[in-house]
mmCIF file of C-alpha atoms in Angstrom:
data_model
loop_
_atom_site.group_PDB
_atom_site.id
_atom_site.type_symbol
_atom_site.label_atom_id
_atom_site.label_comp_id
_atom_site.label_asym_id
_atom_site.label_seq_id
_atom_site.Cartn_x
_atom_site.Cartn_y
_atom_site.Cartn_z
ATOM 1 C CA UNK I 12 -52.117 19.283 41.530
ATOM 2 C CA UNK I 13 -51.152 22.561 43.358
ATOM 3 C CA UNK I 14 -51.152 25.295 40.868
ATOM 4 C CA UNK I 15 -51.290 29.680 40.898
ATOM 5 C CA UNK I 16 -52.693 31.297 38.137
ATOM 6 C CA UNK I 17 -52.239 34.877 37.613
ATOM 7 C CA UNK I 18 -53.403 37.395 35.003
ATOM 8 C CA UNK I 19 -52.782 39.132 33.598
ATOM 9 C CA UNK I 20 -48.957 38.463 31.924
ATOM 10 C CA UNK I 21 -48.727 41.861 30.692
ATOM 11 C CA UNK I 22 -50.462 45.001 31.877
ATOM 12 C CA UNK I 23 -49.236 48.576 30.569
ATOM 13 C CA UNK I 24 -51.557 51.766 32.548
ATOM 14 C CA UNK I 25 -51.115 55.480 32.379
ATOM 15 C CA UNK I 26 -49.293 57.035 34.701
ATOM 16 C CA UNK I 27 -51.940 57.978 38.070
ATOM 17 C CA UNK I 28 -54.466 55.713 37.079
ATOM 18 C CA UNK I 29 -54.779 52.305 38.546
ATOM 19 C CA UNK I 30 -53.639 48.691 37.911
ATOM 20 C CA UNK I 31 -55.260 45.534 39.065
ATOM 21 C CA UNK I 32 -53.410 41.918 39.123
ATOM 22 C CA UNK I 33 -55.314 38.590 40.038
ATOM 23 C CA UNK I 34 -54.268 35.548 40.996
ATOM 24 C CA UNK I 35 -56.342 32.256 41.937
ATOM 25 C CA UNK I 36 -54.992 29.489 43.682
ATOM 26 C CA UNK I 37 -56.344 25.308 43.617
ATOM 27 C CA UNK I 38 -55.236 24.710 47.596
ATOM 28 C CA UNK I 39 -58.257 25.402 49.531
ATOM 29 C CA UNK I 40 -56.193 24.851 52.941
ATOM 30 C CA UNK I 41 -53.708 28.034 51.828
ATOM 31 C CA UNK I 42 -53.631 30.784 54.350
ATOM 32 C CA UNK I 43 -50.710 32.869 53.551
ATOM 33 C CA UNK I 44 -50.844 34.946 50.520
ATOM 34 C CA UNK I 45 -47.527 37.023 49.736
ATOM 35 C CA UNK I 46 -47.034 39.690 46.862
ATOM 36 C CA UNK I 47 -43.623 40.393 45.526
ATOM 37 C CA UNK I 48 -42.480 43.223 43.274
ATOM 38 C CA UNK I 49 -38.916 42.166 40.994
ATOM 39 C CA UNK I 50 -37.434 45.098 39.421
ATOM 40 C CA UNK I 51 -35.467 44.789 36.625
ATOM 41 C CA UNK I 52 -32.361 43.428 37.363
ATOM 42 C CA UNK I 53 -32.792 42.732 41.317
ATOM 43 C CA UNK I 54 -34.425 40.520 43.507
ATOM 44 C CA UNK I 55 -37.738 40.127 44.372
ATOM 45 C CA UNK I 56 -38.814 41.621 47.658
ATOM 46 C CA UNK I 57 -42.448 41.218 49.546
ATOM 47 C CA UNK I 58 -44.510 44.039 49.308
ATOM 48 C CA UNK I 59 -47.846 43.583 50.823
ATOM 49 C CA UNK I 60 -49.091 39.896 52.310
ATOM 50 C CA UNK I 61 -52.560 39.015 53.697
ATOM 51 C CA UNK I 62 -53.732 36.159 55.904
ATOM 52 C CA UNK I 63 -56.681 34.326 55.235
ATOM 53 C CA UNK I 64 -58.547 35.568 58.586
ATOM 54 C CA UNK I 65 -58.981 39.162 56.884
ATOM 55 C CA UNK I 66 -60.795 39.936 53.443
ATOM 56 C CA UNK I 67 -58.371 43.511 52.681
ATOM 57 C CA UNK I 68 -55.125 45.247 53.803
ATOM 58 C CA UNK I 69 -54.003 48.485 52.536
ATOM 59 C CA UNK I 70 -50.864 50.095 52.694
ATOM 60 C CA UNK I 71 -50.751 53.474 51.257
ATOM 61 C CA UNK I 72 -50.983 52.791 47.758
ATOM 62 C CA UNK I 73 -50.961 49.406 47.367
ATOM 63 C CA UNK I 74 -53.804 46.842 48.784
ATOM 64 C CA UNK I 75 -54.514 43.472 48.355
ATOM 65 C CA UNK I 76 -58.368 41.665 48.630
ATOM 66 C CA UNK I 77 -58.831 37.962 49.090
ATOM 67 C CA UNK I 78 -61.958 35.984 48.452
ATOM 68 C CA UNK I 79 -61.217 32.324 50.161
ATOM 69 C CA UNK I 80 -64.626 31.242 49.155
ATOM 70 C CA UNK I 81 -64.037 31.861 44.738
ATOM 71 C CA UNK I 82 -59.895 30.825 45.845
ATOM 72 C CA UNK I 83 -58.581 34.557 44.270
ATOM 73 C CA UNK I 84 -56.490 37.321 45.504
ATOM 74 C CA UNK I 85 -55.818 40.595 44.181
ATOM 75 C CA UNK I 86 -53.516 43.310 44.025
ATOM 76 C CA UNK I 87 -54.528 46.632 43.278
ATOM 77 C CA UNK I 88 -52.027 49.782 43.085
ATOM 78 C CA UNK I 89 -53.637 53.304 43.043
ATOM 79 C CA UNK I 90 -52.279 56.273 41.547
ATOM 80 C CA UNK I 91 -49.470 54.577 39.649
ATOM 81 C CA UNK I 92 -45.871 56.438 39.621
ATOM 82 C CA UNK I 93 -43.199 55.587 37.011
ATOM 83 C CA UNK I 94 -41.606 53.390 39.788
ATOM 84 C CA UNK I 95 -44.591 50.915 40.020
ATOM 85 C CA UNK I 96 -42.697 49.511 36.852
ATOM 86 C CA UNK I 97 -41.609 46.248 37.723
ATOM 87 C CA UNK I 98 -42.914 42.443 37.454
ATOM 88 C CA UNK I 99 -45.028 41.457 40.199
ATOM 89 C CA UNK I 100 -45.545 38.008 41.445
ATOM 90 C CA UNK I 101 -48.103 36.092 43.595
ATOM 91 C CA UNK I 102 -48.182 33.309 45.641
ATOM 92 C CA UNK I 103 -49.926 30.588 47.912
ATOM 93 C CA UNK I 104 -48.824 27.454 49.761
ATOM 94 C CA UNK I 105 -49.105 24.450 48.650
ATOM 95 C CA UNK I 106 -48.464 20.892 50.486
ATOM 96 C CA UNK I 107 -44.946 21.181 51.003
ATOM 97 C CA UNK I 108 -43.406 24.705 48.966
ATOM 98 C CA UNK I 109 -44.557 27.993 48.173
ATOM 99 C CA UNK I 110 -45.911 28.042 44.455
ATOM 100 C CA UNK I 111 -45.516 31.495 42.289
ATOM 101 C CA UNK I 112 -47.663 33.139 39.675
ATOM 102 C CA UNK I 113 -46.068 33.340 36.666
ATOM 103 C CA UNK I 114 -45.427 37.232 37.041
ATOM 104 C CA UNK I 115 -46.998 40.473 35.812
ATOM 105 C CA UNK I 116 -44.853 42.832 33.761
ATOM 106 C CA UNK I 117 -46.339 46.074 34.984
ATOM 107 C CA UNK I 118 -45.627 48.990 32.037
ATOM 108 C CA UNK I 119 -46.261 52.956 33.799
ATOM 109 C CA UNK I 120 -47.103 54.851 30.551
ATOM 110 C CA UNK I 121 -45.940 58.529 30.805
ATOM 111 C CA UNK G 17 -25.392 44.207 56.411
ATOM 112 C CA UNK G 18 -26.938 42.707 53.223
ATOM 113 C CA UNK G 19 -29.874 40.256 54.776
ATOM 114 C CA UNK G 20 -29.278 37.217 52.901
ATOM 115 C CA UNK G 21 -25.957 37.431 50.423
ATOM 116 C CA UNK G 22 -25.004 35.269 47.549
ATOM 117 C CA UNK G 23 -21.671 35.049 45.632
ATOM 118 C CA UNK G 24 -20.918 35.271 42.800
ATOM 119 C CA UNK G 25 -22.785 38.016 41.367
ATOM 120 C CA UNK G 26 -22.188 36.821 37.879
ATOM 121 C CA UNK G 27 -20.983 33.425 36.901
ATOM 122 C CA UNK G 28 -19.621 32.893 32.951
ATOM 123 C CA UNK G 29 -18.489 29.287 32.304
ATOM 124 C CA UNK G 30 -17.850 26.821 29.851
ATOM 125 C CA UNK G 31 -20.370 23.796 29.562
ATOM 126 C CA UNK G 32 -19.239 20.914 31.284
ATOM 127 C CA UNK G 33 -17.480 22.315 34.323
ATOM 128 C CA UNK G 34 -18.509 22.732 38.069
ATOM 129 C CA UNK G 35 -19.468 25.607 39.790
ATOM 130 C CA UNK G 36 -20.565 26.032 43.219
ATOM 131 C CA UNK G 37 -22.885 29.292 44.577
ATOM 132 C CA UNK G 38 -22.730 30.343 48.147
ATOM 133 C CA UNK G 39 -25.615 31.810 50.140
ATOM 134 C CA UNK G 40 -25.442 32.857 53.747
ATOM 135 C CA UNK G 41 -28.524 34.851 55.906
ATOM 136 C CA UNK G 42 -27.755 36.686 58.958
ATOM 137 C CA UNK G 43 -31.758 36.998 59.707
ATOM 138 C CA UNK G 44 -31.663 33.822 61.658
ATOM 139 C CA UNK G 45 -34.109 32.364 59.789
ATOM 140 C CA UNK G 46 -34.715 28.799 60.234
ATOM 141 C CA UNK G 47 -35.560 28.067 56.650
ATOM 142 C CA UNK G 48 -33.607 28.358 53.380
ATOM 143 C CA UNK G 49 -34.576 28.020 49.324
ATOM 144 C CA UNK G 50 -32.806 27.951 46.145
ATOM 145 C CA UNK G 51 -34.784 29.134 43.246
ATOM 146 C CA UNK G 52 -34.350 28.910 39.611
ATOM 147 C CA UNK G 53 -35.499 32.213 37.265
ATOM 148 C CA UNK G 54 -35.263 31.786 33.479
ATOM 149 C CA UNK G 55 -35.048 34.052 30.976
ATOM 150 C CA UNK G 56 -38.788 34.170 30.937
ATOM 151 C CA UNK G 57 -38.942 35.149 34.707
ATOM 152 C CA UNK G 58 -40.742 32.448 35.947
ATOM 153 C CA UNK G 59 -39.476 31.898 39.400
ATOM 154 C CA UNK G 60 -39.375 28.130 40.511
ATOM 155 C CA UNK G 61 -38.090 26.125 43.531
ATOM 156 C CA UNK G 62 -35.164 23.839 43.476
ATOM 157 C CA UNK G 63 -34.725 22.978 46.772
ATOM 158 C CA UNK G 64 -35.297 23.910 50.639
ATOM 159 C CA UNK G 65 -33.525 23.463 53.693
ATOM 160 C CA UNK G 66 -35.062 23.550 57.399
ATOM 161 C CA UNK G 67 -32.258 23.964 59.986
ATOM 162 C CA UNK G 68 -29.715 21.931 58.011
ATOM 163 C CA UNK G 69 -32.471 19.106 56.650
ATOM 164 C CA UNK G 70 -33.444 18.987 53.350
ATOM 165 C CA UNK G 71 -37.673 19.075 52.846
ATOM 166 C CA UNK G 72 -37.975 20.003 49.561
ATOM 167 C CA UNK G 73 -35.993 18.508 46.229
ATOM 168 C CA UNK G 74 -37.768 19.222 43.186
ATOM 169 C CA UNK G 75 -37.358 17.745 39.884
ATOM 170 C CA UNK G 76 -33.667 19.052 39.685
ATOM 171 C CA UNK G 77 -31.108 17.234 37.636
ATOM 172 C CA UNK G 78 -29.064 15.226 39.875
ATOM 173 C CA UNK G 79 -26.167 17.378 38.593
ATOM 174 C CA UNK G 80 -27.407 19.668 41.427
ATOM 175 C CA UNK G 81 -26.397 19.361 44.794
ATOM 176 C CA UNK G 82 -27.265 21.357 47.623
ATOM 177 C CA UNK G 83 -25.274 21.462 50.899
ATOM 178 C CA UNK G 84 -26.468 23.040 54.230
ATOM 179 C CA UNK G 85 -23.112 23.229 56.979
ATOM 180 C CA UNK G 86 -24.943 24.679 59.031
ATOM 181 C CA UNK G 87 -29.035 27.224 59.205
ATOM 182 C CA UNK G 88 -27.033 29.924 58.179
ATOM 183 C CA UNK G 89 -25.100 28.829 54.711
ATOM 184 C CA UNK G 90 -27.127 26.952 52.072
ATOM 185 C CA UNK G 91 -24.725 26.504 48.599
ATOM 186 C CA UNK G 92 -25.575 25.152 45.329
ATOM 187 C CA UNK G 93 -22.844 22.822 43.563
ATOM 188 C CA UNK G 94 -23.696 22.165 40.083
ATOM 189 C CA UNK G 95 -21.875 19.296 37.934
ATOM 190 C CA UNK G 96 -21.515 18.851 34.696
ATOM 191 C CA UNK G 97 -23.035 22.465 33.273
ATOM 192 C CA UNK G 98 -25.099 22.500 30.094
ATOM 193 C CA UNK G 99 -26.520 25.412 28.091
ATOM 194 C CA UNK G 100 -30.145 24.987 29.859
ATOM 195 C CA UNK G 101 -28.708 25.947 32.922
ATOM 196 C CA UNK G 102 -28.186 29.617 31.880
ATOM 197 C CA UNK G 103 -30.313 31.559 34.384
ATOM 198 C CA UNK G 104 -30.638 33.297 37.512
ATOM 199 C CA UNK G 105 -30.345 31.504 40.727
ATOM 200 C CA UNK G 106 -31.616 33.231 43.677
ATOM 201 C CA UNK G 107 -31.570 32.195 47.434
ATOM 202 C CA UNK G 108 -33.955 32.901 50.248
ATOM 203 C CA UNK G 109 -34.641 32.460 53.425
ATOM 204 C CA UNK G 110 -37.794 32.573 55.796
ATOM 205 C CA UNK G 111 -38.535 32.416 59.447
ATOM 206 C CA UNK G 112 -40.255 28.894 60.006
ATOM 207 C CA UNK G 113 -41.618 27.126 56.649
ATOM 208 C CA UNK G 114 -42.971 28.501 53.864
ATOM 209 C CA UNK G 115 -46.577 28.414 54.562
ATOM 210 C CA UNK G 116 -47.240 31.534 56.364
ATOM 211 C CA UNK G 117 -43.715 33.741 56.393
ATOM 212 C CA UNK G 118 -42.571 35.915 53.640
ATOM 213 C CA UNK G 119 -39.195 34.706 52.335
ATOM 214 C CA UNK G 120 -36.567 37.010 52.144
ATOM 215 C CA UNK G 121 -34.334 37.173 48.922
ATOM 216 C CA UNK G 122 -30.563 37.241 48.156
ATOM 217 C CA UNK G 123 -29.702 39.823 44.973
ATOM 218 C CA UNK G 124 -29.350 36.013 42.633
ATOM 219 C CA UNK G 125 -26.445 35.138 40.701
ATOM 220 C CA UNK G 126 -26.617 35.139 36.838
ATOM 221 C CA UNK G 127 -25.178 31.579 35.406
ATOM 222 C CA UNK G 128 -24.293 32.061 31.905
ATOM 223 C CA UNK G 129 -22.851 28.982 29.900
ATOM 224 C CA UNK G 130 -20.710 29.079 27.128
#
């Protein structure tokens, strides 16, 4: 069946240096692929999305790559800030509902 | 001019009664969701409403029961609570279906049973 797998569960980095989340999905007709960012105790909001006619997008820190052919995306943050600390989710469509990853608690180290 | 608002905040209730949630969106979104989050975050979807129809029902309990009066208001009515229902219940909305439109997320409401 439809499934997202993302890795990896737990990920603690230093504080400026980078962090990299992956996710691969099993529906090869997905074309929508939506980050979120949950901070503790609120609700999870979209931060970066990409569409499956373009292989990047960047938005100041953050970016997001998508390889339709091995069925992965990524998210990569650069020069991580004590507010990058959060748990991030992916996610694809499948036939009928959006299916999550099963989150990324992101640790900033001081 | 919270996007999409859900009451109550927190919910603390003894098993076996019923509780209702209320969700309403003032994006004008045509689609609405009600997710389930347990305690280990996972995130997963209960049910979703297009413009008042229901297109997706998980594998909820039938103890659940949405109700859509109209694309603005989608509530949850729960019968019947049990100790597994402890969680955090967040609604969202979307413009269109889920496939390509981010969905846009109420602040949840924490259901703790007694």
């Amino acid at each position: 069946g439809e499934n997202v797998e993302q890795h990896p569960s737990t990920l603690s980095v230093q504080e400026g240096d980078s962090a990299v989340i992956k996710c691969t999905y099993s529906d090869s007709a997905s074309n929508y692929f939506p980050w979120y960012k949950q901070e503790l105790g609120k609700r999870p909001q979209l931060i970066i999305d990409i569409r499956s006619n373009v292989g990047e997008k960047k938005d100041q820190r953050i970016a997001v790559t998508l390889n339709k052919t091995a069925k992965h995306f990524s998210l990569h943050i650069t020069e991580t800030q004590p507010e990058d600390s959060a748990v991030y989710f992916c996610a694809a469509p499948g036939d009928d509902k959006i299916i999550f990853g099963k989150g990324t608690r992101l640790h900033i180290l001081p | 001019d919270t996007a999409v608002s859900q009451t109550p905040k927190y919910l603390v209730t003894q098993m076996g009664n019923d509780k209702s949630i209320k969700c309403e969106q003032n994006l004008g979104h045509d689609t609405m969701y009600w997710y389930k989050q347990d305690s280990k975050k996972f995130l997963k979807i209960m049910f979703s409403y297009n413009n008042k129809e229901l297109i997706i029902n998980e594998t909820v309990p039938n103890r659940f029961s949405p109700k859509s009066p109209d694309k603005a208001h989608l509530n949850l009515h729960i019968n019947s609570l049990e100790l597994g229902d402890s969680a955090v219940y967040f609604c969202a909305s979307s413009q269109g279906d889920h496939s390509n439109q981010p969905q846009h997320f109420g602040d949840g409401t924490r259901l703790s049973i007694l």
